[in-house]
Coordinates of C-alpha atoms in Angstrom, one line a residue:
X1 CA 72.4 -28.1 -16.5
X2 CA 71.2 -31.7 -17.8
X3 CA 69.5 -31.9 -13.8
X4 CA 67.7 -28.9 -14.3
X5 CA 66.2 -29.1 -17.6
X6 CA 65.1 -32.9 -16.1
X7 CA 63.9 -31.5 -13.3
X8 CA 61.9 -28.7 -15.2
X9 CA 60.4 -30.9 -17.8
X10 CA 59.2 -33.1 -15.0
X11 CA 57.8 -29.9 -13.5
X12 CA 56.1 -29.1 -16.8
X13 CA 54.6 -32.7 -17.0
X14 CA 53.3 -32.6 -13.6
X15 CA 51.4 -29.4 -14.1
X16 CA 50.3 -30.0 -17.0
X17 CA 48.8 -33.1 -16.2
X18 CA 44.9 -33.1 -16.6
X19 CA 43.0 -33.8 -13.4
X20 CA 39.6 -34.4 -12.2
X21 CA 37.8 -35.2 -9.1
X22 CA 37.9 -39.1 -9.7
X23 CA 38.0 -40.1 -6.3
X24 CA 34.8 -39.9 -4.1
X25 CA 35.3 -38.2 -0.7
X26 CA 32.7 -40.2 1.0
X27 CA 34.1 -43.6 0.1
X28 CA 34.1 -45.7 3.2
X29 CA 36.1 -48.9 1.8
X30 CA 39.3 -50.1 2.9
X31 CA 42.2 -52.2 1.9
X32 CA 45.8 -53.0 2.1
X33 CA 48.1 -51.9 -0.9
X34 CA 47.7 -50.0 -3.6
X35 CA 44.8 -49.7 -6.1
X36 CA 44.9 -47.9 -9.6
X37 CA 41.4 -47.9 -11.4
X38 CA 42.6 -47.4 -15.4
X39 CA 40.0 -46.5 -18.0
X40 CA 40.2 -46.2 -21.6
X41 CA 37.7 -44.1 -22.6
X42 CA 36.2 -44.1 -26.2
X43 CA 36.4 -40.0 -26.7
X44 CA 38.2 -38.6 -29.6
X45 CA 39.2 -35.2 -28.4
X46 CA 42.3 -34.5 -30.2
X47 CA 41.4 -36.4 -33.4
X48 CA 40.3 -34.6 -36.3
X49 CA 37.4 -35.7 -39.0
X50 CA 39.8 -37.6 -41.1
X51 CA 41.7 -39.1 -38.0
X52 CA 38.1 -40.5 -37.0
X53 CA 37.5 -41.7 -40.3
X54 CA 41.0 -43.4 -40.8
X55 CA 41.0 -44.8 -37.2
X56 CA 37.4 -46.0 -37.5
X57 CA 36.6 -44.8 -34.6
X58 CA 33.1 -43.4 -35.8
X59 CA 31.4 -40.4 -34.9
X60 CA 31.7 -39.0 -30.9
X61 CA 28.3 -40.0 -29.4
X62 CA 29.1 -39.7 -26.2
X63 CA 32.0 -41.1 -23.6
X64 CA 32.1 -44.2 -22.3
X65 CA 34.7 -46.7 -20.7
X66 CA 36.1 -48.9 -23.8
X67 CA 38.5 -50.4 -21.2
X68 CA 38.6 -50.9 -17.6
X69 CA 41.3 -51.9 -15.1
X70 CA 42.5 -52.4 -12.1
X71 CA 46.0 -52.3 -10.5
X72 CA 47.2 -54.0 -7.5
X73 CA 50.7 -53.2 -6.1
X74 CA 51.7 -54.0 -2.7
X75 CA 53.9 -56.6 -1.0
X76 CA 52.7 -59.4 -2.8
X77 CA 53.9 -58.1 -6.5
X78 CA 51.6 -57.1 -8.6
X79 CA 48.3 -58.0 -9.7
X80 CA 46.6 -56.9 -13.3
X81 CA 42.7 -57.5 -13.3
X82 CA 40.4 -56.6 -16.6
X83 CA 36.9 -56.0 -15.8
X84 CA 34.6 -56.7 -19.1
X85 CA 32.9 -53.4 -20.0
X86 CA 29.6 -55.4 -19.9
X87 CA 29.8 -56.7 -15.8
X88 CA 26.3 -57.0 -14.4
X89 CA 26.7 -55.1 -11.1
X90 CA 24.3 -53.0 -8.7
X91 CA 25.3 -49.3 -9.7
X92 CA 24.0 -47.0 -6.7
X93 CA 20.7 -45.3 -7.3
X94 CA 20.3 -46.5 -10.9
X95 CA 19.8 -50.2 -10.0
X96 CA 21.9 -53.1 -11.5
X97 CA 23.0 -52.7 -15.2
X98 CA 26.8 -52.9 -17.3
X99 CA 29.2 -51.2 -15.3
X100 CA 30.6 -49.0 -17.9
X101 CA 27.1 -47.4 -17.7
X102 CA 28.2 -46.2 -14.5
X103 CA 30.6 -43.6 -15.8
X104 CA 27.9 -42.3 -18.0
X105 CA 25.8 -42.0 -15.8
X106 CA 28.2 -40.1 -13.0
X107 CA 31.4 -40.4 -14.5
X108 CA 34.4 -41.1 -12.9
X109 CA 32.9 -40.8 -9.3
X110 CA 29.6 -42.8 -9.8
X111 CA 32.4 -45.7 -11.7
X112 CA 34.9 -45.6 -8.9
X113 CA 31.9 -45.8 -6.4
X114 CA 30.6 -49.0 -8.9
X115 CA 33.9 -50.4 -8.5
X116 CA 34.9 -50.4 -4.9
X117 CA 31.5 -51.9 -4.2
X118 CA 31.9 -55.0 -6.4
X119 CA 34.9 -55.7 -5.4
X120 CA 35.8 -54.3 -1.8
X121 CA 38.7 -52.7 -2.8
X122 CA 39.5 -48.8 -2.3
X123 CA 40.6 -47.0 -5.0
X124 CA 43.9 -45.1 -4.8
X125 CA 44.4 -43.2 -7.8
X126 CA 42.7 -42.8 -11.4
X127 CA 44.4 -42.9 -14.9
X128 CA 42.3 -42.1 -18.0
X129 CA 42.9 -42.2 -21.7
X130 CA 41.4 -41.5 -24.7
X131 CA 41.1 -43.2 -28.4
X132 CA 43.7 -40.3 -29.4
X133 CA 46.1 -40.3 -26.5
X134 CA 46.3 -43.9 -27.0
X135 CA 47.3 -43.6 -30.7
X136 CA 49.6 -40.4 -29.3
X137 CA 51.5 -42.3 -26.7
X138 CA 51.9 -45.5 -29.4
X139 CA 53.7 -43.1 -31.9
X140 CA 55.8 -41.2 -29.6
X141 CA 57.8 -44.6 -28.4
X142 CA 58.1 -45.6 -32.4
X143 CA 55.9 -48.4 -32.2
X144 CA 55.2 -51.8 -29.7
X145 CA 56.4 -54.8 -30.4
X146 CA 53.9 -57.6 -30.3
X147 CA 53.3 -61.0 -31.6
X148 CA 49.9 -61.9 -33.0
X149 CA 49.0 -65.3 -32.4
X150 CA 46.0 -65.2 -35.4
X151 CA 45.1 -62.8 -38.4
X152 CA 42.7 -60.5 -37.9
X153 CA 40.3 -58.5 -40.3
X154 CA 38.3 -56.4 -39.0
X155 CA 36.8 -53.1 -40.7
X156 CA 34.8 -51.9 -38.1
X157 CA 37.9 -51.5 -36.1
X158 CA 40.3 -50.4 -39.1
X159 CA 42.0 -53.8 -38.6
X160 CA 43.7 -55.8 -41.0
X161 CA 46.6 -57.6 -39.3
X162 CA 48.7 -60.9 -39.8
X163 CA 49.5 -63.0 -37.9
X164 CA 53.0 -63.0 -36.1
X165 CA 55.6 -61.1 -34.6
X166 CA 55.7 -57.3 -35.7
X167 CA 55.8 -53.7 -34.5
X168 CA 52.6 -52.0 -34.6
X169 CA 52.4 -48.4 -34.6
X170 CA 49.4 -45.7 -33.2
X171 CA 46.5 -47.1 -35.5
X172 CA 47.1 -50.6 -35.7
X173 CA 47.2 -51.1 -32.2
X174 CA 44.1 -48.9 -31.9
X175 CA 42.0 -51.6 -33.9
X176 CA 44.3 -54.5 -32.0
X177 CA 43.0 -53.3 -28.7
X178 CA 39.4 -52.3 -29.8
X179 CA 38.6 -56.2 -32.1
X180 CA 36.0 -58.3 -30.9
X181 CA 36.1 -60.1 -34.5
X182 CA 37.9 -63.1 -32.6
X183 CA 36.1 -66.8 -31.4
X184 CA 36.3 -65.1 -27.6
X185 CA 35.1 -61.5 -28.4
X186 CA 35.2 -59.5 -25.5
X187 CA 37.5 -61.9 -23.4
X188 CA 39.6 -62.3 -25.9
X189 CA 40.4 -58.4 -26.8
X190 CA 40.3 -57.7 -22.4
X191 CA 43.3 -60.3 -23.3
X192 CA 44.5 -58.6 -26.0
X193 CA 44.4 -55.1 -24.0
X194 CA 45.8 -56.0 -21.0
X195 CA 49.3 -57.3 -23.0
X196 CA 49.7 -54.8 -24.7
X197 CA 49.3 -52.1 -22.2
X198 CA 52.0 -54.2 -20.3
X199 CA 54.2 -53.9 -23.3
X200 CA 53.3 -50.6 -24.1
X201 CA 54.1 -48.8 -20.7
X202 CA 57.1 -51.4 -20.5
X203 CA 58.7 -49.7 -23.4
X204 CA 57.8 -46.2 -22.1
X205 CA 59.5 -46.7 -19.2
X206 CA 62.5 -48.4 -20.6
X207 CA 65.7 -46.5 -21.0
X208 CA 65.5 -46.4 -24.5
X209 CA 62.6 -44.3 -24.2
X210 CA 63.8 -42.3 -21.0
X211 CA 67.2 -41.3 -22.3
X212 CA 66.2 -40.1 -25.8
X213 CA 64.9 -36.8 -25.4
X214 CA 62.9 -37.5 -29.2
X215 CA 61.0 -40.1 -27.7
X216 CA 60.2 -39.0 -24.1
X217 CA 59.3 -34.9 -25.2
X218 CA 56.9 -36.7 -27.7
X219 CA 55.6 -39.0 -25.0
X220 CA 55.4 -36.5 -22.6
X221 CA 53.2 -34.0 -24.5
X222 CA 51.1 -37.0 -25.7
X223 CA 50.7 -38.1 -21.6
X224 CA 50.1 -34.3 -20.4
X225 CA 47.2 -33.1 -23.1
X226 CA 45.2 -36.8 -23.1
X227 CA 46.2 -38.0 -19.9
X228 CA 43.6 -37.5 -17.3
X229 CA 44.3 -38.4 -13.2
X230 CA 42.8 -37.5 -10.1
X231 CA 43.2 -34.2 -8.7
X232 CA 45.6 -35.7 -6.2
X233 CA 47.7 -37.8 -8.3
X234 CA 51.3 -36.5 -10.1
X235 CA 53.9 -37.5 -12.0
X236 CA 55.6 -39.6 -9.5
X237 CA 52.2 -41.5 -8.8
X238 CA 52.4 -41.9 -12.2
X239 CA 55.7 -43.5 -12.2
X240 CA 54.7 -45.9 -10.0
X241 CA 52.0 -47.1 -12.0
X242 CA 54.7 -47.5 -14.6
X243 CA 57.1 -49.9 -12.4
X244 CA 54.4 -51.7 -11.1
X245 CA 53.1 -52.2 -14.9
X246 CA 56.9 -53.3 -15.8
X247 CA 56.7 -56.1 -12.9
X248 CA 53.5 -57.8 -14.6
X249 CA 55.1 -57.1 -18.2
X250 CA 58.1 -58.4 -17.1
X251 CA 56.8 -62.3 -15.1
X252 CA 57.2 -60.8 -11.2
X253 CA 53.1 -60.2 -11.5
X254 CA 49.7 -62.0 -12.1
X255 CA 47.5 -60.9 -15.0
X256 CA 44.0 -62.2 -15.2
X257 CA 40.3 -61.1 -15.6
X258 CA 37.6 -61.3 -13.2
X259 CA 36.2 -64.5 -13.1
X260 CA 33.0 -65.4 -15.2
X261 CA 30.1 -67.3 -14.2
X262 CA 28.1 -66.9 -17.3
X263 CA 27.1 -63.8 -19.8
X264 CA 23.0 -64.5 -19.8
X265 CA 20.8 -61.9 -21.8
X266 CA 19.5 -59.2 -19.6
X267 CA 16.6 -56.1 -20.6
X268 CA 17.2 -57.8 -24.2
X269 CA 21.3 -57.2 -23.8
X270 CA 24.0 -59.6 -23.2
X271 CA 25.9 -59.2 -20.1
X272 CA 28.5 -60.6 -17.9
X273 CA 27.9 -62.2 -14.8
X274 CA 31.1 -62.6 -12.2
X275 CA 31.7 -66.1 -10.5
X276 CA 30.9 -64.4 -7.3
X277 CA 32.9 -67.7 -5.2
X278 CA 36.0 -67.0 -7.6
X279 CA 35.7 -63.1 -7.5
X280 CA 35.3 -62.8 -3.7
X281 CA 38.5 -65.1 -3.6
X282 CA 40.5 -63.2 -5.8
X283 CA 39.9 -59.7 -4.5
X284 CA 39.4 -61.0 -0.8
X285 CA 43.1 -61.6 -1.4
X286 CA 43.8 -58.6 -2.8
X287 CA 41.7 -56.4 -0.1
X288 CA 44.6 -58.1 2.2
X289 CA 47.7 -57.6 0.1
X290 CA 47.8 -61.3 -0.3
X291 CA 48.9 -63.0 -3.9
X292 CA 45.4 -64.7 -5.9
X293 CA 44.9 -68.1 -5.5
X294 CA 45.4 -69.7 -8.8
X295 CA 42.0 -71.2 -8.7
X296 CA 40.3 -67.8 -8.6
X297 CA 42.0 -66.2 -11.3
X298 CA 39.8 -65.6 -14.6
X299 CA 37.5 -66.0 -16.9

């Protein structure tokens, strides 16, 4: 009886899962290993008014890509990569500009597309999550643990946090993961994001969470209605992302950024230029399954 319900509530997970054509048919790059593109997206579907106004999360104008990622898993261990929001990359037939334009501009096609050509990887599968999914999934494993190395105030983000160790729960690590009100801004909170997204699925995935059905029902109705993956991608593929998230949480992985050459003003906007040297090291290696050089690891 315990089997079955498993098996039916992973059923129930699996087609409930939202999906979208993420991945372009025509794509034409290659690579060894595995390659998860992971975007937090700034929409507030599922928040209410007052959610918005307690999260400070501001009026919905419009989705863009708050966070980007990308997941390598293969026979080298894995390998974590932020990409800053404001890259300065060729986006096809709309010139250069940020790449988190790009899914504005064609969503998660026209981004993936963005993607595989600036760094010569293929993309395998596509995870998505929104402001309130994030907050959901935070809640429904009872908090992460993190320690915070500074205090931060921070209105715009509904931050006001102390430093040290502490559990935060759905909000507070909302405004944790969306601060730039640190000496580093935006490299400091791609930082910030990729920790705690390690430490967040870590805990999701730890037995704790798996074998108490009042954390994993919660979790899994917070993954299945703001969740979004590719039309080919299930549960299972999900699960893998999971492990392979556990192995950079847990030291058998590498988590960097892509490396930075210099964030010049652009069309009267600051932007972030890539080391090109460093970044065609770093995902050369990974187009080939092979562990970074240290050297080529970011900013």
């Amino acid at each position: 009886m315990l089997l079955l319900l498993v098996i039916g509530f992973g059923v129930y997970l699996d087609v409930n899962l939202q999906r979208v054509d993420a991945l372009p048919a025509d794509s034409a790059v290659s690579s060894e290993g595995t390659n998860w593109l992971i975007v937090g997206s700034d929409s507030r579907a599922g928040l209410s008014d007052e959610q918005q106004q307690e999260l400070a999360t501001g009026g919905d104008v419009g989705q863009r890509t708050d966070t980007i990622m990308l997941l390598h898993s293969g026979s080298s261990g894995p390998v974590l990569v932020s990409i800053p929001r404001d890259s300065y990359v060729p986006i096809e037939g709309h010139g250069s500009g940020k790449i988190n334009a790009s899914y504005s501009l064609g969503g998660p096609q026209l981004l993936i597309k963005t993607v595989e050509a600036a760094t010569g990887l293929h993309i395998d599968h596509y995870a998505e999550i929104g402001f309130g999914g994030f907050v959901g999934a935070v809640d429904a494993v009872g908090g992460v643990d993190m320690c915070i190395p500074q205090a931060i105030k921070d209105p715009k983000a509904g931050l006001d946090i102390k430093a040290g160790c502490q559990e935060l729960d759905g909000g507070t690590a909302l405004g944790y993961v969306r601060t730039r009100a640190t000496a580093g801004s935006d490299f400091d909170r791609v930082a910030r994001q990729r920790a705690f997204l390690s430490a967040l699925i870590s805990k999701a995935t730890s037995p704790a969470t798996l074998l108490n059905p009042f954390r994993i029902v919660p979790l899994g109705s917070a993954m299945t209605g703001t969740i979004t993956v590719d039309s080919s991608d299930h549960i299972w593929n999900l699960a893998g992302l999971g492990l392979s998230m556990r192995g950079v949480s847990g030291g058998d992985g590498v988590a960097t950024t892509v490396p930075v050459g210099g964030t010049p003003t652009i069309g009267g906007e600051s932007v972030v230029r890539w080391d090109r040297t460093r970044a065609q090291a770093l995902f050369g290696a990974l187009a080939k399954d092979q562990a970074p050089p240290k050297n080529a690891l970011g900013p």
